[in-house]
Structure formats: structure tokens, C-alpha cells
Amino acid sequence: MSAERLNVRDMTVMAVFAAALAVMSQISIPMPSGVPITLQTFALALIGYSLGAKRGAMAVLVYLLLGAVGVPVFANFHGGAAVFFGVTGGFLWTFWVTALFCGLKRDAGPGPAIASGLIGMILMYAVGLAQFMVLTGTGFKEALMLCVAPFIIKDLVSLVLAYGIAKTVRRRVGL
């Protein structure tokens, strides 16, 4: 089995999607927990459903690398490696996993694709919740109410909308 090589078009499309994630990260509503409501989950799902597992995960890793080196691409124009070790860092660590899971079943139809995206989202919630609990000393129930409850409906709707929009994006862009 030979390794599939990326061409300039692939890299350009991944860069455009990484930039879209950076823009959607700035559409932000502050929350008391310190974890803002953003369009990041929508962007992650759109990236995975549009680019597939490998390219989607790579596009998100580009975004994370840009943020890690200090480019202010994270929510509220934050950047730098320290963000990964703050209350929102656990979510960031698993952004690429969410895009990967969305992309894994993108061609299997809406049910399997959205279910796979939901698994990625649950993994993101789990790691994000764990880091939040460790850093804040918050118990599981309270952390769940602060870090999951305000987001769950928006994130489920995001998965469904992103799947539908990605079908059009893939057809129009030739992905």
C-alpha cells in the first residue's frame, strides 16, 4: 500500500478550511465557566464531512499548530501554547479527533455520518470536561452543567447542518 501524497490543491483547500475554523472561533458568546459558545463544533464537523477523515484532521491540526505558536486563532483571539493548558484546552486537544470522526463515515449516509460525528463530539466533551474539572476543582455534575449542557443542542444541530452543507460544498468544490 503506497502512501497517498497531498497535492497543492489539497493543501490549499485544507488551509482554507483551517482559516474558516479560525474565523468561526471568533464568533463567541462568553459563558461564566470560561468556555465560550462558538461555532467551532460546526466548523469541525464541516471540515470533517467536507474533507474526509485524513484531510479534515490535518486541516484542524494546522489550525491547532498556528494557535500553539501564538497566532490568535482560538476563541476571543487567544493564541499560544498556554491555551492548551487552560480551562478550554481539553476541548482543543481533541478538535482534530472530532473532525476525524466526522470524516470517517461521511460517505455512508446521514445516519452513520452523524453518529460517527457524535462519537467524536462525545470524545471532545470527555477530554474537555476532564481538564476543566482538574483545573477548576469542579465536580462532575457541576462541570457537566457548565461545559456540556449549554452546548449540547447547538452542537447536535451543528452536526446535522454541517453534514447537509458539506454535501453541497463537496459537490461544488469537487471534494
C-alpha atoms as a printed R data frame, in Angstrom:
    type eleno elety resid chain resno       x      y      z
1   ATOM     1    CA   MET     A     1   0.000  0.000  0.000
2   ATOM     2    CA   SER     A     2   1.576  3.272 -1.066
3   ATOM     3    CA   ALA     A     3   1.195  6.478  0.889
4   ATOM     4    CA   GLU     A     4  -1.229  8.930 -0.646
5   ATOM     5    CA   ARG     A     5   0.502 12.226 -1.365
6   ATOM     6    CA   LEU     A     6  -1.034 15.628 -0.896
7   ATOM     7    CA   ASN     A     7  -1.005 17.960 -3.862
8   ATOM     8    CA   VAL     A     8  -1.095 21.762 -3.882
9   ATOM     9    CA   ARG     A     9  -4.870 21.774 -4.321
10  ATOM    10    CA   ASP     A    10  -5.339 19.547 -1.246
11  ATOM    11    CA   MET     A    11  -3.081 21.772  0.843
12  ATOM    12    CA   THR     A    12  -4.865 24.913 -0.354
13  ATOM    13    CA   VAL     A    13  -8.303 23.510  0.458
14  ATOM    14    CA   MET     A    14  -7.105 22.390  3.902
15  ATOM    15    CA   ALA     A    15  -5.655 25.870  4.539
16  ATOM    16    CA   VAL     A    16  -8.955 27.498  3.552
17  ATOM    17    CA   PHE     A    17 -10.846 25.237  5.965
18  ATOM    18    CA   ALA     A    18  -8.304 25.927  8.748
19  ATOM    19    CA   ALA     A    19  -8.856 29.650  8.136
20  ATOM    20    CA   ALA     A    20 -12.637 29.137  8.242
21  ATOM    21    CA   LEU     A    21 -12.240 27.422 11.628
22  ATOM    22    CA   ALA     A    22 -10.196 30.396 12.861
23  ATOM    23    CA   VAL     A    23 -12.936 32.806 11.743
24  ATOM    24    CA   MET     A    24 -15.746 30.716 13.251
25  ATOM    25    CA   SER     A    25 -13.794 30.556 16.515
26  ATOM    26    CA   GLN     A    26 -14.182 34.322 16.874
27  ATOM    27    CA   ILE     A    27 -17.977 34.180 16.754
28  ATOM    28    CA   SER     A    28 -18.110 33.810 20.503
29  ATOM    29    CA   ILE     A    29 -20.539 34.265 23.384
30  ATOM    30    CA   PRO     A    30 -18.771 34.365 26.766
31  ATOM    31    CA   MET     A    31 -20.029 31.979 29.449
32  ATOM    32    CA   PRO     A    32 -19.474 32.029 33.238
33  ATOM    33    CA   SER     A    33 -17.489 28.774 33.022
34  ATOM    34    CA   GLY     A    34 -14.851 30.383 30.805
35  ATOM    35    CA   VAL     A    35 -15.795 28.009 27.963
36  ATOM    36    CA   PRO     A    36 -17.435 30.271 25.346
37  ATOM    37    CA   ILE     A    37 -20.209 29.312 22.956
38  ATOM    38    CA   THR     A    38 -18.669 29.414 19.462
39  ATOM    39    CA   LEU     A    39 -19.186 27.973 16.004
40  ATOM    40    CA   GLN     A    40 -16.121 25.767 16.413
41  ATOM    41    CA   THR     A    41 -18.066 22.494 16.615
42  ATOM    42    CA   PHE     A    42 -19.933 23.427 13.444
43  ATOM    43    CA   ALA     A    43 -16.615 24.218 11.743
44  ATOM    44    CA   LEU     A    44 -15.022 20.950 12.912
45  ATOM    45    CA   ALA     A    45 -17.966 18.946 11.582
46  ATOM    46    CA   LEU     A    46 -18.000 20.869  8.298
47  ATOM    47    CA   ILE     A    47 -14.278 20.245  7.874
48  ATOM    48    CA   GLY     A    48 -14.570 16.519  8.566
49  ATOM    49    CA   TYR     A    49 -17.669 15.995  6.441
50  ATOM    50    CA   SER     A    50 -16.195 18.047  3.578
51  ATOM    51    CA   LEU     A    51 -12.579 16.864  3.538
52  ATOM    52    CA   GLY     A    52 -12.868 13.358  4.949
53  ATOM    53    CA   ALA     A    53 -11.076 11.891  7.951
54  ATOM    54    CA   LYS     A    54  -7.414 12.328  6.972
55  ATOM    55    CA   ARG     A    55  -7.531 15.742  5.324
56  ATOM    56    CA   GLY     A    56 -10.065 17.026  7.849
57  ATOM    57    CA   ALA     A    57  -7.892 16.040 10.799
58  ATOM    58    CA   MET     A    58  -4.841 17.549  9.082
59  ATOM    59    CA   ALA     A    59  -6.646 20.860  8.454
60  ATOM    60    CA   VAL     A    60  -7.583 21.052 12.140
61  ATOM    61    CA   LEU     A    61  -4.023 20.167 13.177
62  ATOM    62    CA   VAL     A    62  -2.800 23.116 11.060
63  ATOM    63    CA   TYR     A    63  -5.222 25.375 12.967
64  ATOM    64    CA   LEU     A    64  -4.041 23.974 16.320
65  ATOM    65    CA   LEU     A    65  -0.383 24.402 15.356
66  ATOM    66    CA   LEU     A    66  -0.997 28.011 14.340
67  ATOM    67    CA   GLY     A    67  -2.637 28.645 17.700
68  ATOM    68    CA   ALA     A    68   0.113 26.829 19.606
69  ATOM    69    CA   VAL     A    69   2.820 29.064 18.131
70  ATOM    70    CA   GLY     A    70   0.909 32.184 19.131
71  ATOM    71    CA   VAL     A    71  -1.294 33.106 16.184
72  ATOM    72    CA   PRO     A    72  -4.552 34.323 17.807
73  ATOM    73    CA   VAL     A    73  -6.864 31.819 16.106
74  ATOM    74    CA   PHE     A    74  -8.570 30.402 19.205
75  ATOM    75    CA   ALA     A    75 -11.820 31.814 20.625
76  ATOM    76    CA   ASN     A    76 -11.679 35.500 21.558
77  ATOM    77    CA   PHE     A    77  -8.427 35.913 19.596
78  ATOM    78    CA   HIS     A    78  -6.361 33.854 22.008
79  ATOM    79    CA   GLY     A    79  -3.233 32.033 20.932
80  ATOM    80    CA   GLY     A    80  -0.156 30.407 22.395
81  ATOM    81    CA   ALA     A    81   0.654 27.035 23.905
82  ATOM    82    CA   ALA     A    82  -0.671 28.130 27.319
83  ATOM    83    CA   VAL     A    83  -4.242 27.990 25.973
84  ATOM    84    CA   PHE     A    84  -3.899 24.198 25.705
85  ATOM    85    CA   PHE     A    85  -3.316 24.081 29.463
86  ATOM    86    CA   GLY     A    86  -6.235 26.339 30.434
87  ATOM    87    CA   VAL     A    87  -9.896 25.543 31.107
88  ATOM    88    CA   THR     A    88 -10.701 25.259 27.387
89  ATOM    89    CA   GLY     A    89  -7.558 23.308 26.498
90  ATOM    90    CA   GLY     A    90  -9.078 19.854 26.851
91  ATOM    91    CA   PHE     A    91 -11.527 20.676 24.100
92  ATOM    92    CA   LEU     A    92  -8.745 21.972 21.849
93  ATOM    93    CA   TRP     A    93  -6.636 18.812 22.310
94  ATOM    94    CA   THR     A    94  -9.419 16.773 20.702
95  ATOM    95    CA   PHE     A    95 -10.630 19.119 17.957
96  ATOM    96    CA   TRP     A    96  -8.800 17.044 15.351
97  ATOM    97    CA   VAL     A    97 -10.480 13.873 16.689
98  ATOM    98    CA   THR     A    98 -13.920 15.407 16.156
99  ATOM    99    CA   ALA     A    99 -13.080 16.277 12.535
100 ATOM   100    CA   LEU     A   100 -11.590 12.805 12.054
101 ATOM   101    CA   PHE     A   101 -14.736 11.061 13.295
102 ATOM   102    CA   CYS     A   102 -16.985 13.289 11.176
103 ATOM   103    CA   GLY     A   103 -14.928 12.364  8.133
104 ATOM   104    CA   LEU     A   104 -14.773  8.624  8.816
105 ATOM   105    CA   LYS     A   105 -18.342  7.901  7.716
106 ATOM   106    CA   ARG     A   106 -19.059 10.893  5.506
107 ATOM   107    CA   ASP     A   107 -19.927  8.680  2.525
108 ATOM   108    CA   ALA     A   108 -22.053  6.187  4.478
109 ATOM   109    CA   GLY     A   109 -25.198  8.318  4.529
110 ATOM   110    CA   PRO     A   110 -26.563 10.798  7.050
111 ATOM   111    CA   GLY     A   111 -27.287  8.346  9.900
112 ATOM   112    CA   PRO     A   112 -23.834  6.743 10.151
113 ATOM   113    CA   ALA     A   113 -22.060 10.032  9.370
114 ATOM   114    CA   ILE     A   114 -23.863 11.967 12.095
115 ATOM   115    CA   ALA     A   115 -23.479  9.062 14.565
116 ATOM   116    CA   SER     A   116 -19.740  8.984 13.893
117 ATOM   117    CA   GLY     A   117 -19.564 12.758 14.345
118 ATOM   118    CA   LEU     A   118 -21.442 12.382 17.621
119 ATOM   119    CA   ILE     A   119 -18.803  9.922 18.854
120 ATOM   120    CA   GLY     A   120 -16.100 12.474 18.031
121 ATOM   121    CA   MET     A   121 -18.067 15.180 19.820
122 ATOM   122    CA   ILE     A   122 -18.515 12.977 22.914
123 ATOM   123    CA   LEU     A   123 -14.758 12.312 22.994
124 ATOM   124    CA   MET     A   124 -14.140 16.062 22.768
125 ATOM   125    CA   TYR     A   125 -16.587 16.692 25.620
126 ATOM   126    CA   ALA     A   126 -14.985 13.954 27.751
127 ATOM   127    CA   VAL     A   127 -11.430 15.276 27.453
128 ATOM   128    CA   GLY     A   128 -12.556 18.898 27.758
129 ATOM   129    CA   LEU     A   129 -14.650 18.106 30.817
130 ATOM   130    CA   ALA     A   130 -11.819 16.181 32.470
131 ATOM   131    CA   GLN     A   131  -9.316 19.009 32.024
132 ATOM   132    CA   PHE     A   132 -11.866 21.588 33.178
133 ATOM   133    CA   MET     A   133 -12.584 19.546 36.330
134 ATOM   134    CA   VAL     A   134  -8.889 19.135 37.151
135 ATOM   135    CA   LEU     A   135  -8.108 22.830 36.701
136 ATOM   136    CA   THR     A   136 -11.160 24.213 38.487
137 ATOM   137    CA   GLY     A   137 -11.705 21.555 41.151
138 ATOM   138    CA   THR     A   138 -15.287 21.280 39.959
139 ATOM   139    CA   GLY     A   139 -17.264 18.087 40.493
140 ATOM   140    CA   PHE     A   140 -18.597 16.032 37.588
141 ATOM   141    CA   LYS     A   141 -22.231 17.195 37.799
142 ATOM   142    CA   GLU     A   142 -21.327 20.863 38.062
143 ATOM   143    CA   ALA     A   143 -18.781 20.606 35.247
144 ATOM   144    CA   LEU     A   144 -21.370 18.840 33.091
145 ATOM   145    CA   MET     A   145 -23.814 21.691 33.683
146 ATOM   146    CA   LEU     A   146 -21.162 24.296 32.888
147 ATOM   147    CA   CYS     A   147 -19.336 22.664 29.977
148 ATOM   148    CA   VAL     A   148 -21.828 20.389 28.222
149 ATOM   149    CA   ALA     A   149 -25.432 21.405 28.966
150 ATOM   150    CA   PRO     A   150 -25.204 24.899 27.408
151 ATOM   151    CA   PHE     A   151 -23.666 23.469 24.226
152 ATOM   152    CA   ILE     A   152 -25.307 20.124 23.514
153 ATOM   153    CA   ILE     A   153 -28.312 21.269 21.465
154 ATOM   154    CA   LYS     A   154 -26.248 23.732 19.422
155 ATOM   155    CA   ASP     A   155 -23.625 21.067 18.794
156 ATOM   156    CA   LEU     A   156 -26.155 18.433 17.718
157 ATOM   157    CA   VAL     A   157 -27.766 20.912 15.328
158 ATOM   158    CA   SER     A   158 -24.260 21.817 14.117
159 ATOM   159    CA   LEU     A   159 -23.541 18.183 13.205
160 ATOM   160    CA   VAL     A   160 -26.735 17.902 11.165
161 ATOM   161    CA   LEU     A   161 -26.340 21.265  9.409
162 ATOM   162    CA   ALA     A   162 -22.658 20.690  8.706
163 ATOM   163    CA   TYR     A   163 -23.413 17.317  7.128
164 ATOM   164    CA   GLY     A   164 -26.001 18.872  4.803
165 ATOM   165    CA   ILE     A   165 -23.834 21.850  3.882
166 ATOM   166    CA   ALA     A   166 -20.770 19.643  3.349
167 ATOM   167    CA   LYS     A   167 -22.626 17.636  0.705
168 ATOM   168    CA   THR     A   168 -23.085 20.837 -1.296
169 ATOM   169    CA   VAL     A   169 -19.504 22.000 -0.630
170 ATOM   170    CA   ARG     A   170 -18.100 18.657 -1.797
171 ATOM   171    CA   ARG     A   171 -20.147 18.730 -4.977
172 ATOM   172    CA   ARG     A   172 -19.311 22.355 -5.819
173 ATOM   173    CA   VAL     A   173 -15.618 22.198 -4.913
174 ATOM   174    CA   GLY     A   174 -15.074 18.692 -6.232
175 ATOM   175    CA   LEU     A   175 -14.019 17.063 -2.968
